[in-house]
CSV table of C-alpha atoms and ligand atoms in Angstrom, one decimal:
chain,number,residue,atom,x,y,z
L,1,MET,CA,27.8,5.6,-24.1
L,2,ALA,CA,29.7,8.4,-22.4
L,3,ILE,CA,26.7,9.9,-20.6
L,4,GLN,CA,26.0,7.8,-17.5
L,5,PRO,CA,23.1,7.8,-15.2
L,6,ALA,CA,23.7,8.2,-11.4
L,7,ASP,CA,24.7,5.1,-9.4
L,8,ARG,CA,21.3,5.3,-7.6
L,9,ILE,CA,19.7,4.4,-10.9
L,10,LYS,CA,22.2,1.8,-11.8
L,11,ASN,CA,21.9,0.2,-8.4
L,12,LEU,CA,18.1,-0.1,-8.6
L,13,PRO,CA,16.8,-3.7,-8.6
L,14,ALA,CA,15.0,-4.5,-11.9
L,15,TYR,CA,11.4,-3.4,-11.5
L,16,VAL,CA,9.8,-6.6,-10.2
L,17,PHE,CA,6.8,-6.6,-12.5
L,18,LYS,CA,9.0,-6.1,-15.6
L,19,ALA,CA,10.0,-9.7,-15.9
L,20,LEU,CA,6.3,-10.7,-15.4
L,21,ASP,CA,5.1,-8.2,-18.0
L,22,GLU,CA,7.6,-9.7,-20.5
L,23,ALA,CA,6.5,-13.3,-19.7
L,24,LYS,CA,2.9,-12.1,-20.1
L,25,GLU,CA,3.6,-10.5,-23.5
L,26,LYS,CA,5.1,-13.7,-24.7
L,27,ALA,CA,2.2,-15.8,-23.5
L,28,LEU,CA,-0.3,-13.4,-25.2
L,29,ALA,CA,1.7,-13.5,-28.4
L,30,LYS,CA,1.3,-17.3,-28.4
L,31,GLY,CA,-2.4,-16.8,-28.1
L,32,VAL,CA,-2.8,-18.1,-24.5
L,33,ASP,CA,-6.1,-17.2,-22.8
L,34,LEU,CA,-4.2,-15.4,-20.1
L,35,ILE,CA,-5.7,-14.7,-16.6
L,36,SER,CA,-3.8,-12.0,-14.9
L,37,LEU,CA,-4.0,-12.2,-11.1
L,38,SER,CA,-0.8,-10.4,-10.7
L,39,ILE,CA,-1.0,-6.6,-10.4
L,40,GLY,CA,-3.1,-4.8,-7.7
L,41,ASP,CA,-4.8,-2.2,-9.9
L,42,PRO,CA,-8.5,-2.0,-9.3
L,43,ASP,CA,-10.5,-2.6,-12.5
L,44,PHE,CA,-13.9,-1.1,-11.8
L,45,MET,CA,-15.1,2.5,-11.8
L,46,PRO,CA,-15.0,4.9,-8.8
L,47,PRO,CA,-18.4,6.1,-7.5
L,48,PRO,CA,-20.4,8.1,-10.2
L,49,ALA,CA,-20.7,11.1,-7.9
L,50,THR,CA,-17.0,11.5,-7.9
L,51,ILE,CA,-16.9,11.6,-11.7
L,52,GLU,CA,-19.6,14.2,-11.7
L,53,ALA,CA,-17.7,16.3,-9.1
L,54,MET,CA,-14.7,16.2,-11.4
L,55,LYS,CA,-16.7,17.3,-14.4
L,56,THR,CA,-18.2,20.2,-12.6
L,57,ALA,CA,-14.8,21.3,-11.1
L,58,LEU,CA,-13.3,21.3,-14.6
L,59,ASP,CA,-15.4,24.3,-15.6
L,60,GLU,CA,-14.1,26.4,-12.7
L,61,PRO,CA,-11.4,28.7,-14.0
L,62,GLU,CA,-9.7,29.0,-10.6
L,63,ASN,CA,-9.1,25.2,-10.7
L,64,HIS,CA,-6.7,25.5,-13.6
L,65,ARG,CA,-4.3,27.7,-11.8
L,66,TYR,CA,-1.7,26.5,-9.3
L,67,PRO,CA,-3.3,24.6,-6.5
L,68,SER,CA,-2.4,25.0,-2.8
L,69,TYR,CA,0.9,23.3,-1.8
L,70,VAL,CA,-0.7,21.6,1.2
L,71,GLY,CA,-4.0,20.9,-0.5
L,72,MET,CA,-7.4,22.7,-0.8
L,73,ALA,CA,-8.7,23.8,2.6
L,74,SER,CA,-12.0,22.1,1.7
L,75,PHE,CA,-10.2,18.8,1.0
L,76,ARG,CA,-8.3,18.9,4.3
L,77,GLN,CA,-11.5,19.7,6.1
L,78,ALA,CA,-13.2,16.7,4.5
L,79,VAL,CA,-10.3,14.5,5.6
L,80,ALA,CA,-10.6,15.8,9.2
L,81,LYS,CA,-14.3,15.0,9.1
L,82,TRP,CA,-13.5,11.5,7.8
L,83,MET,CA,-10.9,10.8,10.4
L,84,LYS,CA,-13.4,11.9,13.1
L,85,HIS,CA,-16.1,9.6,11.6
L,86,ARG,CA,-13.9,6.6,11.0
L,87,TYR,CA,-11.7,6.6,14.1
L,88,ASP,CA,-13.2,9.3,16.4
L,89,LEU,CA,-9.9,11.2,16.1
L,90,ASP,CA,-9.5,15.0,15.8
L,91,PHE,CA,-7.0,16.5,13.4
L,92,ASP,CA,-6.5,20.2,12.6
L,93,PRO,CA,-6.9,20.7,8.8
L,94,ASN,CA,-4.3,23.4,9.2
L,95,GLY,CA,-1.1,21.7,9.8
L,96,GLU,CA,-2.0,18.1,10.7
L,97,ILE,CA,-3.3,17.0,7.3
L,98,LEU,CA,-1.3,17.2,4.1
L,99,THR,CA,-2.6,16.4,0.6
L,100,LEU,CA,-0.4,14.0,-1.4
L,101,ILE,CA,-0.2,13.3,-5.1
L,102,GLY,CA,-1.0,9.6,-4.4
L,103,SER,CA,0.3,8.1,-1.2
L,104,LYS,CA,3.4,6.8,-3.0
L,105,GLU,CA,4.5,10.4,-3.6
L,106,GLY,CA,4.5,11.2,0.1
L,107,ILE,CA,6.1,7.9,1.0
L,108,ALA,CA,8.9,8.6,-1.5
L,109,HIS,CA,9.6,12.1,-0.2
L,110,LEU,CA,9.4,11.4,3.5
L,111,PRO,CA,13.0,10.0,3.8
L,112,LEU,CA,14.3,13.2,2.2
L,113,GLY,CA,12.8,15.1,5.1
L,114,TYR,CA,14.2,12.8,7.8
L,115,LEU,CA,17.3,10.9,6.8
L,116,ASN,CA,20.9,12.0,6.9
L,117,PRO,CA,23.5,9.8,5.2
L,118,GLY,CA,23.9,6.6,7.2
L,119,ASP,CA,20.6,6.9,9.1
L,120,VAL,CA,18.7,3.7,9.1
L,121,ALA,CA,15.1,3.1,8.0
L,122,LEU,CA,13.5,-0.1,9.2
L,123,LEU,CA,11.4,-1.7,6.4
L,124,PRO,CA,9.1,-4.7,6.1
L,125,ASN,CA,10.3,-7.8,4.3
L,126,PRO,CA,8.2,-8.8,2.5
L,127,GLY,CA,7.0,-5.3,1.7
L,128,PHE,CA,6.3,-2.7,-0.9
L,129,PRO,CA,9.5,-2.5,-3.0
L,130,MET,CA,9.6,1.3,-3.3
L,131,TYR,CA,10.2,1.8,0.4
L,132,THR,CA,13.7,0.4,0.0
L,133,SER,CA,14.7,2.3,-3.2
L,134,THR,CA,13.4,5.7,-1.9
L,135,VAL,CA,15.3,5.3,1.4
L,136,GLN,CA,18.4,4.7,-0.7
L,137,PHE,CA,17.6,7.8,-2.9
L,138,ALA,CA,17.7,9.9,0.3
L,139,GLY,CA,21.1,8.4,1.3
L,140,GLY,CA,19.6,6.4,4.1
L,141,GLU,CA,20.4,2.8,4.9
L,142,PRO,CA,17.5,0.4,4.5
L,143,TRP,CA,17.4,-2.4,7.2
L,144,GLN,CA,14.7,-4.9,6.5
L,145,TYR,CA,12.9,-6.6,9.4
L,146,PRO,CA,11.5,-10.0,8.7
L,147,LEU,CA,7.8,-10.6,8.7
L,148,LYS,CA,7.0,-14.3,9.4
L,149,ARG,CA,4.0,-16.4,9.0
L,150,GLU,CA,4.3,-17.7,12.6
L,151,ASN,CA,4.0,-14.1,13.9
L,152,ASP,CA,1.1,-13.4,11.6
L,153,TYR,CA,3.4,-11.1,9.6
L,154,LEU,CA,3.9,-8.7,12.4
L,155,PRO,CA,7.5,-7.6,13.3
L,156,ASP,CA,9.1,-8.8,16.5
L,157,PHE,CA,10.9,-5.6,17.7
L,158,ALA,CA,13.1,-7.6,20.1
L,159,GLU,CA,14.8,-9.1,17.0
L,160,ILE,CA,16.0,-5.7,15.9
L,161,PRO,CA,19.7,-5.4,17.0
L,162,GLU,CA,20.3,-2.6,19.5
L,163,ASP,CA,22.9,-0.8,17.3
L,164,ILE,CA,20.5,-0.8,14.4
L,165,ALA,CA,17.7,0.6,16.5
L,166,ALA,CA,20.0,3.2,17.8
L,167,ARG,CA,20.8,4.4,14.3
L,168,ALA,CA,17.2,4.2,13.0
L,169,LYS,CA,15.2,7.3,12.3
L,170,LEU,CA,12.2,5.8,10.5
L,171,LEU,CA,10.1,2.7,11.0
L,172,TYR,CA,7.8,1.8,8.1
L,173,LEU,CA,4.7,-0.2,8.9
L,174,ASN,CA,2.0,-1.2,6.4
L,175,TYR,CA,-1.2,-2.6,7.7
L,176,PRO,CA,-3.3,-4.0,6.2
L,177,HIS,CA,-0.2,-5.4,4.6
L,178,ASN,CA,0.7,-5.7,0.9
L,179,PRO,CA,1.5,-8.5,-0.1
L,180,THR,CA,0.3,-10.8,2.8
L,181,GLY,CA,-3.0,-9.1,3.8
L,182,ALA,CA,-1.8,-9.1,7.4
L,183,VAL,CA,-3.6,-6.8,9.8
L,184,ALA,CA,-2.4,-5.0,12.9
L,185,ASP,CA,-4.4,-4.6,16.1
L,186,LEU,CA,-4.1,-1.9,18.8
L,187,ALA,CA,-2.0,-4.2,21.0
L,188,PHE,CA,0.5,-4.4,18.2
L,189,TYR,CA,0.5,-0.6,17.7
L,190,GLU,CA,1.2,-0.2,21.4
L,191,LYS,CA,4.3,-2.2,21.1
L,192,ALA,CA,5.4,-0.3,18.0
L,193,VAL,CA,4.8,3.1,19.7
L,194,ALA,CA,6.8,1.9,22.8
L,195,PHE,CA,9.7,0.8,20.5
L,196,ALA,CA,9.7,4.0,18.5
L,197,LYS,CA,9.6,6.2,21.6
L,198,ALA,CA,12.5,4.3,23.2
L,199,HIS,CA,14.7,5.0,20.2
L,200,ASP,CA,13.4,8.4,18.9
L,201,ILE,CA,12.1,6.9,15.7
L,202,LEU,CA,9.3,8.2,13.5
L,203,ILE,CA,6.8,5.6,12.4
L,204,MET,CA,5.4,5.9,8.9
L,205,GLN,CA,2.2,3.7,8.9
L,206,ASP,CA,1.1,3.1,5.3
L,207,ALA,CA,-2.7,2.8,5.5
L,208,ALA,CA,-3.3,2.4,1.8
L,209,TYR,CA,-5.7,-0.5,2.5
L,210,SER,CA,-7.4,1.0,5.5
L,211,GLU,CA,-10.9,0.6,3.9
L,212,VAL,CA,-10.3,-2.8,2.2
L,213,TYR,CA,-11.2,-5.4,4.8
L,214,ASN,CA,-13.8,-8.1,5.4
L,215,ASP,CA,-15.5,-7.5,8.7
L,216,GLN,CA,-13.0,-6.2,11.2
L,217,GLN,CA,-12.1,-2.5,10.7
L,218,PRO,CA,-8.4,-2.0,10.8
L,219,PRO,CA,-7.5,0.6,13.6
L,220,SER,CA,-5.4,3.7,13.3
L,221,ILE,CA,-2.1,3.9,15.2
L,222,PHE,CA,-3.3,7.2,16.5
L,223,GLN,CA,-5.9,5.3,18.6
L,224,VAL,CA,-3.1,4.2,21.0
L,225,GLU,CA,-1.7,6.4,23.6
L,226,GLY,CA,1.5,8.2,22.4
L,227,GLY,CA,0.8,7.5,18.7
L,228,ARG,CA,0.7,11.1,17.9
L,229,ASP,CA,4.1,11.7,19.4
L,230,CYS,CA,5.9,9.4,17.1
L,231,ALA,CA,3.8,8.4,14.0
L,232,ILE,CA,2.3,9.7,10.8
L,233,GLU,CA,-0.2,7.8,8.7
L,234,VAL,CA,-0.4,7.9,5.0
L,235,TYR,CA,-3.8,7.2,3.3
L,236,SER,CA,-4.8,6.7,-0.3
L,237,PHE,CA,-7.9,6.9,-2.5
L,238,SER,CA,-6.5,4.4,-4.9
L,239,LYS,CA,-7.8,1.2,-3.3
L,240,SER,CA,-10.6,2.6,-1.1
L,241,TYR,CA,-12.4,4.1,-4.1
L,242,SER,CA,-10.9,2.1,-6.9
L,243,ALA,CA,-9.2,5.2,-8.2
L,244,THR,CA,-5.5,4.5,-8.8
L,245,GLY,CA,-5.4,6.9,-11.7
L,246,TRP,CA,-6.4,9.9,-9.7
L,247,ARG,CA,-3.2,10.1,-7.8
L,248,LEU,CA,-4.7,11.2,-4.5
L,249,GLY,CA,-3.8,10.6,-0.9
L,250,TYR,CA,-3.0,12.4,2.3
L,251,ALA,CA,-0.7,12.3,5.3
L,252,VAL,CA,-2.0,12.8,8.8
L,253,GLY,CA,-0.1,13.5,12.0
L,254,ASP,CA,1.3,15.9,14.5
L,255,ARG,CA,2.2,19.2,12.8
L,256,GLU,CA,5.9,19.1,13.7
L,257,LEU,CA,6.3,15.6,12.5
L,258,LEU,CA,4.6,16.4,9.1
L,259,TYR,CA,6.5,19.6,8.7
L,260,PRO,CA,9.7,18.1,7.1
L,261,LEU,CA,7.6,16.3,4.5
L,262,MET,CA,5.8,19.6,3.8
L,263,ARG,CA,9.1,21.4,3.3
L,264,VAL,CA,10.4,18.7,0.9
L,265,LYS,CA,7.2,18.9,-1.1
L,266,ASP,CA,7.3,22.7,-1.3
L,267,GLN,CA,10.5,22.3,-3.3
L,268,VAL,CA,9.5,19.5,-5.6
L,269,ASP,CA,5.8,19.8,-6.5
L,270,SER,CA,3.0,22.4,-6.5
L,271,GLY,CA,0.1,20.4,-5.1
L,272,GLN,CA,-2.5,18.1,-6.7
L,273,PHE,CA,-5.0,19.4,-9.3
L,274,ASN,CA,-8.1,20.8,-7.5
L,275,VAL,CA,-10.3,18.8,-9.8
L,276,VAL,CA,-8.9,15.6,-8.4
L,277,GLN,CA,-9.2,16.9,-4.8
L,278,GLU,CA,-12.9,17.7,-5.6
L,279,ALA,CA,-13.4,14.1,-6.6
L,280,GLY,CA,-11.8,13.1,-3.3
L,281,ILE,CA,-14.2,15.4,-1.4
L,282,ALA,CA,-17.1,13.9,-3.2
L,283,ALA,CA,-15.9,10.4,-2.4
L,284,MET,CA,-15.6,11.1,1.3
L,285,ALA,CA,-19.0,12.8,1.3
L,286,LEU,CA,-20.5,9.4,0.2
L,287,GLY,CA,-19.5,8.1,3.6
L,288,ASP,CA,-19.4,4.4,4.4
L,289,PRO,CA,-21.7,3.1,1.6
L,290,ALA,CA,-19.0,3.9,-1.0
L,291,CYS,CA,-16.4,1.8,0.7
L,292,ASN,CA,-18.9,-0.9,1.5
L,293,ASP,CA,-19.5,-1.2,-2.2
L,294,VAL,CA,-15.8,-1.7,-2.8
L,295,ARG,CA,-15.5,-4.2,0.0
L,296,GLU,CA,-18.4,-6.1,-1.4
L,297,VAL,CA,-16.7,-6.5,-4.7
L,298,TYR,CA,-13.6,-7.9,-3.1
L,299,ARG,CA,-15.5,-10.1,-0.7
L,300,SER,CA,-17.3,-11.9,-3.6
L,301,ARG,CA,-14.1,-12.1,-5.7
L,302,ARG,CA,-12.2,-13.5,-2.7
L,303,GLU,CA,-14.9,-16.2,-2.2
L,304,ALA,CA,-14.7,-17.0,-5.9
L,305,ALA,CA,-10.9,-17.6,-5.6
L,306,MET,CA,-10.8,-19.3,-2.2
L,307,LYS,CA,-13.1,-22.2,-2.9
L,308,SER,CA,-11.1,-24.0,-5.6
L,309,ILE,CA,-7.6,-23.2,-4.2
L,310,THR,CA,-8.4,-24.3,-0.6
L,311,GLU,CA,-10.2,-27.4,-1.9
L,312,ALA,CA,-7.2,-28.2,-4.0
L,313,GLY,CA,-5.1,-28.1,-0.9
L,314,TYR,CA,-3.2,-24.8,-1.2
L,315,GLU,CA,-2.2,-23.3,2.1
L,316,VAL,CA,-3.5,-19.8,2.4
L,317,PHE,CA,-2.9,-16.9,4.7
L,318,ASP,CA,-6.1,-15.0,4.5
L,319,THR,CA,-7.4,-12.2,6.7
L,320,GLY,CA,-10.0,-10.9,4.2
L,321,ALA,CA,-8.1,-7.6,4.1
L,322,THR,CA,-6.4,-5.9,1.0
L,323,LEU,CA,-7.0,-7.0,-2.6
L,324,TYR,CA,-4.7,-10.0,-2.3
L,325,ILE,CA,-4.6,-13.6,-1.2
L,326,TRP,CA,-1.2,-14.8,0.0
L,327,VAL,CA,-0.6,-18.5,-0.9
L,328,LYS,CA,2.1,-20.9,-0.1
L,329,VAL,CA,4.0,-22.5,-3.0
L,330,PRO,CA,2.7,-26.1,-2.9
L,331,PHE,CA,5.8,-27.8,-4.4
L,332,ASP,CA,9.4,-28.0,-3.4
L,333,CYS,CA,10.4,-25.2,-5.7
L,334,THR,CA,11.0,-21.5,-5.6
L,335,SER,CA,8.3,-18.9,-6.0
L,336,ALA,CA,9.7,-17.9,-9.4
L,337,VAL,CA,9.7,-21.5,-10.7
L,338,PHE,CA,6.1,-22.0,-9.5
L,339,CYS,CA,4.9,-18.8,-11.0
L,340,ALA,CA,6.6,-19.7,-14.3
L,341,ARG,CA,4.8,-23.1,-14.3
L,342,ALA,CA,1.4,-21.4,-13.5
L,343,LEU,CA,1.9,-19.2,-16.5
L,344,GLU,CA,3.2,-21.8,-18.9
L,345,GLU,CA,1.0,-24.7,-18.0
L,346,GLN,CA,-2.2,-22.9,-17.1
L,347,GLY,CA,-2.0,-19.4,-18.4
L,348,VAL,CA,-2.4,-17.8,-15.0
L,349,LEU,CA,-0.2,-14.9,-13.9
L,350,VAL,CA,0.5,-14.6,-10.2
L,351,THR,CA,3.2,-12.7,-8.4
L,352,PRO,CA,6.1,-14.5,-6.8
L,353,GLY,CA,6.4,-13.6,-3.1
L,354,ASN,CA,10.2,-12.9,-3.4
L,355,ALA,CA,9.3,-9.9,-5.6
L,356,PHE,CA,8.5,-8.3,-2.2
L,357,GLY,CA,11.7,-9.4,-0.5
L,358,SER,CA,13.6,-12.5,0.5
L,359,GLN,CA,11.1,-13.4,3.2
L,360,GLY,CA,8.4,-13.7,0.5
L,361,GLU,CA,10.2,-16.7,-0.9
L,362,GLY,CA,8.1,-19.8,-0.9
L,363,TRP,CA,4.8,-17.9,-1.3
L,364,PHE,CA,2.9,-16.2,-4.1
L,365,ARG,CA,0.3,-13.4,-4.3
L,366,ILE,CA,-3.0,-13.5,-6.1
L,367,ALA,CA,-4.6,-10.1,-6.8
L,368,LEU,CA,-8.3,-9.8,-7.1
L,369,CYS,CA,-8.5,-7.3,-9.9
L,370,LEU,CA,-10.7,-9.1,-12.4
L,371,GLU,CA,-14.4,-10.1,-12.6
L,372,ALA,CA,-15.3,-12.8,-10.1
L,373,ASP,CA,-15.9,-15.4,-12.9
L,374,ARG,CA,-12.5,-14.9,-14.4
L,375,ILE,CA,-10.9,-15.1,-10.9
L,376,ALA,CA,-12.8,-18.4,-10.3
L,377,GLU,CA,-11.5,-19.7,-13.6
L,378,GLY,CA,-8.0,-18.7,-12.7
L,379,ALA,CA,-8.3,-20.3,-9.3
L,380,ALA,CA,-9.7,-23.5,-10.9
L,381,ARG,CA,-6.6,-23.6,-13.2
L,382,LEU,CA,-4.3,-23.2,-10.2
L,383,ALA,CA,-6.1,-26.0,-8.6
L,384,LYS,CA,-5.4,-28.2,-11.7
L,385,LEU,CA,-1.7,-27.6,-11.1
L,386,LEU,CA,-2.1,-29.7,-7.9
L,387,GLN,CA,-4.1,-32.4,-9.6
L,388,THR,CA,-1.8,-33.3,-12.5
D,401,PLP,C1,-1.3,0.4,-3.7
D,401,PLP,C2,-0.4,0.8,-2.5
D,401,PLP,C3,-0.3,2.2,-2.2
D,401,PLP,C4,-1.1,3.2,-2.9
D,401,PLP,O1,-0.3,4.1,-3.6
D,401,PLP,P1,-0.9,5.4,-4.3
D,401,PLP,O2,0.3,6.1,-4.7
D,401,PLP,O3,-1.8,6.1,-3.3
D,401,PLP,O4,-1.7,4.9,-5.5
D,401,PLP,C5,0.6,2.5,-1.1
D,401,PLP,N1,1.2,1.5,-0.4
D,401,PLP,C6,1.0,0.3,-0.7
D,401,PLP,C7,1.7,-0.8,0.2
D,401,PLP,C8,0.2,-0.2,-1.8
D,401,PLP,O5,0.1,-1.4,-2.1
């Protein structure tokens, strides 16, 4: 065909879940009783009060007009209240909080606000694949820092070469971390802030899993001194309230640091539907019990999975955070070969670790997005792989 897409599209790696989706379709066509522990998409309903709020908001004529670019004032006020409650931090709803159309939207647009051609963005490997492609879309140069088991999947800033650090404008962090479930503490954030300040780097801390933890509340980077001078945080309703379909998130940070993202968004979107923001307000108004309910679901599912896989002898990196369990491939084979075996021999779909970058090789990810009894069945089948 004569009409060609741009190189940035041609150069994209194949969507990692596409191969898995195809393998899954094949297995289903063969009539396999498939247990999908692959994709992290919560399968249960958001709190009823949020649905009611949406229904009420639908009847308000004003809500069907263009929303505010930066988000409804009432939504931003609710976020400010939540940040105060959750972290005891004060943010000005006017300028320090920005509504996002899902956190992915804000993460994708951030590099357009910060990177010139050749500027470096430091990204986690393993990590969320869209970080790399959206940095490339903006003409930036992705440089992946390795996350290693022996460092509990926290970066060692001393390993980042001086010339790379000098060219870096952005540092992406994601704690609690997808895919490993790793968590960061304040001592780590202090190191990250010191590194960022030494090199005039903006930190983008992706806090999508901020409310999905077992007992230890993950902190905010803003709780360390100097955090506000060099970081923004991006939050999501997707995992906290089991609401991936809403497309609702927000960014928080110093007004000057948020401003470039705001300017990009002014040009590409016109804000999120008020009806969705009303659902978010209703969710935050429920306070801790709503997130406790979500945490309880994952806690029981995690238990359901852990028992058989650890008894079978799988090595697991498990912090209790996120919707995932990160498991070492038990045989001398690649992640892809192991995952293909799990699918073909046991009808269990799990995600190969290298789908998140080269450092994920040798591991696989279990997602807890099915009923506990199905998860237990899936884990029991994975256990059988070690017994045959
Ligand atoms: C799920 C997830 C998100 C959430 O994205 P939304 O656009 O808010 O649904 C963000 N970052 C990571 C690492 C995730 O796994």
